[in-house]
Coordinates of C-alpha atoms and ligand atoms in Angstrom, one line a residue:
M8 CA 228.6 165.7 -83.6
A9 CA 225.5 167.3 -85.0
F10 CA 223.7 166.0 -81.9
Y11 CA 226.1 167.8 -79.6
K12 CA 225.9 171.0 -81.6
T13 CA 222.1 170.9 -81.2
L14 CA 222.5 170.3 -77.5
L15 CA 225.0 173.2 -77.2
G16 CA 222.7 175.4 -79.3
L17 CA 219.8 174.6 -77.0
A18 CA 221.8 175.3 -73.9
A19 CA 223.1 178.6 -75.3
G20 CA 219.5 179.5 -76.3
T21 CA 218.3 178.7 -72.8
V22 CA 221.0 180.9 -71.2
F23 CA 220.1 183.7 -73.6
A24 CA 216.4 183.4 -72.8
V25 CA 217.0 183.4 -69.1
S26 CA 219.3 186.4 -69.1
G27 CA 217.1 188.2 -71.6
A28 CA 214.0 187.8 -69.3
F29 CA 216.2 188.7 -66.3
A30 CA 217.3 191.9 -67.9
H31 CA 213.8 192.7 -68.9
S32 CA 212.5 192.5 -65.4
Y33 CA 215.5 193.9 -63.6
P34 CA 215.4 195.4 -61.1
E35 CA 212.7 193.7 -59.1
R36 CA 213.8 194.8 -55.7
Q37 CA 216.0 197.2 -53.8
I38 CA 219.7 197.6 -54.8
N39 CA 222.5 198.0 -52.3
M40 CA 225.1 200.6 -53.2
V41 CA 228.3 200.1 -51.2
V42 CA 230.3 203.3 -50.5
P43 CA 233.7 202.3 -49.1
F44 CA 234.0 205.3 -46.8
S45 CA 232.0 206.9 -43.9
A46 CA 228.7 208.6 -44.3
G47 CA 228.7 212.4 -44.7
G48 CA 232.0 212.4 -46.6
P49 CA 232.7 213.3 -50.2
T50 CA 232.1 209.9 -51.8
D51 CA 229.0 209.4 -49.8
T52 CA 227.7 212.8 -51.0
V53 CA 228.2 211.9 -54.6
A54 CA 226.7 208.4 -54.1
R55 CA 223.5 209.6 -52.4
L56 CA 222.8 212.2 -55.0
I57 CA 223.3 209.8 -57.8
A58 CA 221.5 206.9 -56.1
E59 CA 218.4 209.0 -55.6
K60 CA 218.2 209.9 -59.3
M61 CA 219.1 206.4 -60.5
S62 CA 216.4 205.0 -58.2
A63 CA 213.8 207.2 -60.0
D64 CA 214.8 205.8 -63.4
L65 CA 215.1 202.2 -62.3
G66 CA 211.8 202.2 -60.3
Q67 CA 213.5 200.6 -57.4
Q68 CA 215.3 202.1 -54.4
I69 CA 219.1 202.2 -54.3
V70 CA 220.1 202.2 -50.7
V71 CA 223.6 203.4 -49.8
E72 CA 225.6 201.3 -47.4
N73 CA 228.8 202.8 -45.9
V74 CA 231.5 200.2 -45.4
G75 CA 234.5 202.4 -44.5
G76 CA 238.0 201.2 -43.5
A77 CA 241.4 200.4 -44.9
G78 CA 241.3 203.2 -47.5
G79 CA 238.2 201.9 -49.3
T80 CA 239.5 198.3 -49.6
L81 CA 237.1 196.8 -47.1
G82 CA 234.0 198.0 -49.0
A83 CA 235.4 197.1 -52.4
G84 CA 236.3 193.6 -51.0
K85 CA 232.8 193.2 -49.8
V86 CA 231.4 193.9 -53.2
A87 CA 234.0 191.6 -54.9
T88 CA 232.6 188.6 -53.1
A89 CA 228.9 189.6 -53.3
E90 CA 226.3 187.8 -55.5
P91 CA 226.7 188.9 -59.1
D92 CA 222.9 189.4 -59.4
G93 CA 222.7 193.1 -60.0
Y94 CA 221.6 193.9 -56.4
T95 CA 225.0 194.9 -55.1
V96 CA 226.9 197.7 -56.7
L97 CA 230.0 199.6 -55.6
L98 CA 230.7 203.3 -56.0
H99 CA 234.4 203.8 -55.6
H100 CA 237.0 206.3 -56.7
I101 CA 240.6 206.6 -57.8
G102 CA 241.5 204.4 -54.8
M103 CA 240.5 201.5 -57.0
A104 CA 243.6 202.2 -59.1
T105 CA 246.0 203.2 -56.3
S106 CA 245.2 200.3 -54.0
A107 CA 246.3 197.9 -56.7
T108 CA 249.9 199.0 -56.0
L109 CA 249.6 200.3 -52.4
Y110 CA 248.5 197.0 -51.0
R111 CA 251.0 194.1 -51.3
K112 CA 248.2 191.7 -50.4
L113 CA 244.7 192.7 -51.5
A114 CA 241.8 190.3 -51.1
Y115 CA 240.6 191.1 -54.7
D116 CA 242.1 192.0 -58.0
P117 CA 240.8 195.6 -58.7
L118 CA 240.9 195.1 -62.5
N119 CA 239.4 191.6 -62.7
A120 CA 237.1 191.2 -59.7
F121 CA 234.4 193.5 -61.0
E122 CA 232.2 194.4 -63.9
Y123 CA 231.9 198.0 -65.0
V124 CA 228.9 200.4 -65.1
G125 CA 230.5 203.8 -65.8
L126 CA 232.3 206.9 -64.7
V127 CA 230.4 209.3 -62.4
T128 CA 232.4 212.4 -61.9
E129 CA 235.9 213.7 -61.4
V130 CA 236.4 215.8 -58.3
P131 CA 239.2 218.4 -57.7
M132 CA 241.0 218.4 -54.3
T133 CA 241.9 221.2 -51.9
I134 CA 244.5 221.5 -49.2
V135 CA 242.7 222.7 -46.2
A136 CA 243.6 223.3 -42.5
R137 CA 242.0 224.0 -39.2
K138 CA 240.7 227.6 -39.1
D139 CA 243.4 228.9 -36.8
F140 CA 246.4 227.2 -38.5
P141 CA 249.0 230.0 -38.6
P142 CA 250.3 230.3 -42.2
G143 CA 248.6 232.9 -44.4
D144 CA 249.2 231.5 -47.8
F145 CA 250.3 228.2 -49.5
K146 CA 254.0 229.1 -49.8
S147 CA 254.2 229.9 -46.0
F148 CA 252.0 226.8 -45.4
M149 CA 254.6 224.6 -47.1
D150 CA 257.5 226.2 -45.2
H151 CA 255.6 225.9 -41.9
V152 CA 254.7 222.3 -42.4
K153 CA 258.3 221.4 -43.4
A154 CA 259.8 223.3 -40.4
N155 CA 257.3 221.7 -38.0
A156 CA 257.1 218.2 -39.5
A157 CA 257.6 216.6 -36.1
T158 CA 254.4 218.0 -34.7
V159 CA 252.1 218.8 -37.6
T160 CA 249.3 216.2 -38.2
M161 CA 247.7 215.4 -41.5
A162 CA 244.3 213.6 -41.6
N163 CA 243.5 211.0 -44.3
A164 CA 241.0 208.2 -44.9
G165 CA 243.5 205.4 -44.8
I166 CA 245.9 203.9 -47.3
G167 CA 244.2 203.9 -50.7
A168 CA 242.0 206.9 -50.0
A169 CA 242.3 210.0 -52.2
S170 CA 243.3 212.0 -49.2
H171 CA 246.1 209.5 -48.7
L172 CA 247.3 209.8 -52.3
C173 CA 247.2 213.6 -52.3
G174 CA 248.9 213.7 -48.9
M175 CA 251.6 211.3 -50.0
M176 CA 252.3 213.4 -53.1
F177 CA 252.4 216.5 -50.9
M178 CA 254.9 215.0 -48.5
S179 CA 257.1 213.8 -51.3
A180 CA 256.9 217.3 -53.0
I181 CA 258.0 219.2 -49.9
E182 CA 260.3 216.3 -48.8
A183 CA 258.8 216.0 -45.3
Q184 CA 257.5 213.0 -43.4
L185 CA 254.4 213.9 -41.4
T186 CA 252.3 212.2 -38.8
T187 CA 249.2 211.0 -40.5
V188 CA 245.9 210.4 -38.7
P189 CA 243.7 207.8 -40.5
Y190 CA 239.9 207.9 -40.4
K191 CA 237.3 205.7 -42.1
G192 CA 236.5 208.6 -44.4
T193 CA 237.1 212.3 -44.6
G194 CA 233.6 213.0 -43.2
P195 CA 234.8 212.2 -39.7
A196 CA 238.2 213.7 -40.5
M197 CA 236.4 217.0 -41.4
T198 CA 234.7 216.9 -38.0
D199 CA 238.1 216.7 -36.3
L200 CA 239.5 219.5 -38.5
L201 CA 236.6 221.7 -37.5
G202 CA 237.2 220.8 -33.9
G203 CA 240.9 221.6 -34.2
Q204 CA 242.0 218.0 -33.3
V205 CA 244.0 217.6 -36.5
D206 CA 245.9 220.3 -38.4
F207 CA 245.3 219.8 -42.1
M208 CA 244.2 217.4 -44.9
C209 CA 243.9 217.2 -48.6
D210 CA 240.3 216.5 -49.5
Q211 CA 237.8 216.7 -52.3
T212 CA 235.8 219.8 -53.0
T213 CA 232.6 217.8 -52.5
N214 CA 233.5 217.8 -48.8
T215 CA 235.4 221.1 -48.5
T216 CA 233.7 223.8 -50.7
E217 CA 230.9 224.7 -48.3
Q218 CA 233.3 224.8 -45.3
I219 CA 235.8 227.0 -47.2
K220 CA 233.0 229.3 -48.3
G221 CA 231.6 229.4 -44.7
G222 CA 235.0 230.3 -43.3
T223 CA 235.0 227.3 -40.9
I224 CA 238.3 226.0 -42.3
K225 CA 241.3 227.6 -44.0
A226 CA 242.0 226.7 -47.6
Y227 CA 245.5 227.0 -49.1
A228 CA 245.4 225.5 -52.6
V229 CA 243.5 223.5 -55.2
T230 CA 245.2 220.4 -56.7
T231 CA 244.1 220.9 -60.4
P232 CA 246.1 222.8 -63.0
A233 CA 243.4 225.4 -63.3
R234 CA 241.6 227.4 -60.6
L235 CA 238.0 226.5 -59.9
A236 CA 235.0 228.7 -60.9
I237 CA 233.4 228.0 -57.5
L238 CA 236.6 229.1 -55.5
P239 CA 238.2 231.6 -57.8
D240 CA 240.5 233.1 -55.1
L241 CA 242.1 229.8 -54.2
P242 CA 245.4 229.4 -56.0
T243 CA 246.5 226.2 -57.6
A244 CA 249.3 224.3 -55.9
I245 CA 251.1 224.6 -59.3
E246 CA 251.0 228.4 -59.4
S247 CA 252.2 228.5 -55.8
G248 CA 255.4 226.6 -56.6
L249 CA 254.5 222.9 -56.6
A250 CA 255.3 222.1 -60.3
G251 CA 253.2 219.3 -61.7
F252 CA 251.1 218.8 -58.6
D253 CA 247.9 217.6 -60.3
V254 CA 245.4 215.2 -58.8
S255 CA 241.7 214.9 -59.1
V256 CA 239.4 212.1 -58.0
W257 CA 237.4 210.1 -60.6
H258 CA 234.6 208.0 -59.4
G259 CA 233.0 204.9 -61.0
I260 CA 230.3 202.4 -60.4
Y261 CA 231.1 198.6 -60.4
T262 CA 229.3 195.3 -59.9
P263 CA 230.7 192.0 -58.9
K264 CA 232.4 189.9 -61.6
G265 CA 229.8 187.8 -63.4
T266 CA 227.0 190.3 -63.2
P267 CA 225.1 190.0 -66.5
A268 CA 226.1 192.6 -69.2
A269 CA 222.5 193.5 -69.7
V270 CA 222.3 194.6 -66.0
N271 CA 225.4 196.7 -66.2
E272 CA 224.0 198.3 -69.4
R273 CA 220.7 199.0 -67.6
L274 CA 222.6 200.6 -64.6
S275 CA 224.7 202.6 -67.1
A276 CA 221.6 203.9 -68.8
A277 CA 220.2 205.0 -65.4
L278 CA 223.5 206.6 -64.5
Q279 CA 223.6 208.6 -67.7
K280 CA 220.1 209.9 -67.0
A281 CA 221.0 210.8 -63.4
L282 CA 224.1 212.7 -64.6
A283 CA 222.1 214.7 -67.1
N284 CA 219.5 215.7 -64.4
P285 CA 219.6 219.5 -63.9
D286 CA 219.5 219.1 -60.1
V287 CA 222.7 216.9 -60.2
V288 CA 224.4 219.2 -62.6
A289 CA 223.6 222.2 -60.3
R290 CA 224.6 220.5 -57.1
F291 CA 227.8 219.2 -58.6
A292 CA 228.7 222.7 -59.7
E293 CA 228.0 224.0 -56.2
L294 CA 230.5 221.4 -54.9
G295 CA 233.2 222.3 -57.4
T296 CA 232.7 219.4 -59.8
A297 CA 230.8 218.3 -62.9
P298 CA 229.1 215.0 -64.0
S299 CA 230.9 212.7 -66.4
S300 CA 229.7 212.7 -70.0
A301 CA 227.2 210.1 -71.2
A302 CA 230.0 208.5 -73.2
D303 CA 232.1 208.2 -70.1
A304 CA 229.2 206.8 -68.0
T305 CA 229.6 203.5 -69.8
P306 CA 231.2 200.1 -68.9
A307 CA 233.9 200.4 -71.6
A308 CA 235.0 203.9 -70.5
L309 CA 235.3 203.0 -66.8
N310 CA 237.2 199.8 -67.7
A311 CA 239.6 201.8 -69.9
R312 CA 240.1 204.4 -67.2
L313 CA 241.0 201.9 -64.5
E314 CA 243.3 200.1 -66.9
A315 CA 245.1 203.3 -67.7
E316 CA 245.2 204.6 -64.1
I317 CA 246.7 201.5 -62.4
P318 CA 250.1 201.9 -64.2
R319 CA 249.9 205.7 -64.0
W320 CA 249.7 205.7 -60.2
K321 CA 252.1 202.7 -59.8
T322 CA 254.9 205.0 -61.1
V323 CA 254.1 207.6 -58.5
I324 CA 253.6 205.2 -55.6
D325 CA 256.8 203.2 -56.5
K326 CA 258.7 206.5 -56.5
A327 CA 257.3 207.4 -53.0
G328 CA 257.9 203.8 -51.8
V329 CA 254.8 203.7 -49.7
Y330 CA 253.0 200.4 -49.3
A331 CA 250.6 198.6 -46.9
D332 CA 250.8 194.9 -46.0
Ligands
LIG22 N1 236.5 209.7 -50.5 C1 236.8 209.5 -49.1 C2 235.5 209.7 -48.3 O1 234.5 209.7 -48.9 C3 237.9 210.2 -48.6 C4 239.1 210.0 -49.4 O2 239.2 209.2 -50.4 O3 240.1 210.6 -49.0 O4 235.6 209.8 -47.2

């Protein structure tokens, strides 16, 4: 018995020594950050800003890889099966929680296929249309969309995207079924909105603020309970008559299950530094958002958030009765 205990002790000591040395030297090479949506979209914008600052702290380059499709589930699935060696990370958003219910068959378990690094930011959404969309305010927009439900088109980034969630909530609020046009991200959806090929979408301020300010698209409402400092004239959906319409898009960084805790802690420390960087704070403010606090940019906080958000959105999704196979 004592012999086995010694052996076990030795084995545990070896593992500890290896992971300790690993954590000490980590990272030794480039890190791949998977963004499960197209380049140029809102998640990509957040990821590139954060990746640049985290790279500076880690002393190794974080390279963003866009793996769009199926509302973010393709990219997340890719990371779920990647080597848990600290060199593949995922930057995903609220879709991590909604896809757990939206997809009857998902190749991975959102809650258990990953380790957690930390929360990054929480981004408000806006309901925006092509520049020449006729209604003048949000109330007439809702009436117009409802009256023309057979012909109005709404863009989204696929089932599981934030634009899908917000669009689904909007359709259910106005009791209309619209034709949706899915993209691999709202980056390309914005291109089509600017070109007038699609009528409207619900998208994050990180993708819409500059277009709204530039007058290249028409904005009707913001989806948070309070107006935004950066777009003070834009009414909230709630004040325009959609009681309880409240959605904002939290983002987090994950690693594949089995990634050493010391690595996740190291990444979390770099994330906290990046979020405190004045350039990041300023750029986020220009885009209508703010960095998560240091306390939230931790593995425990992200884990707790995802755990709370899966049942929260399950109630909404089950009520809407929308699922993907
Ligand atoms: N966040 C997605 C993107 O970056 C869009 C979405 O979730 O609606 O394209």
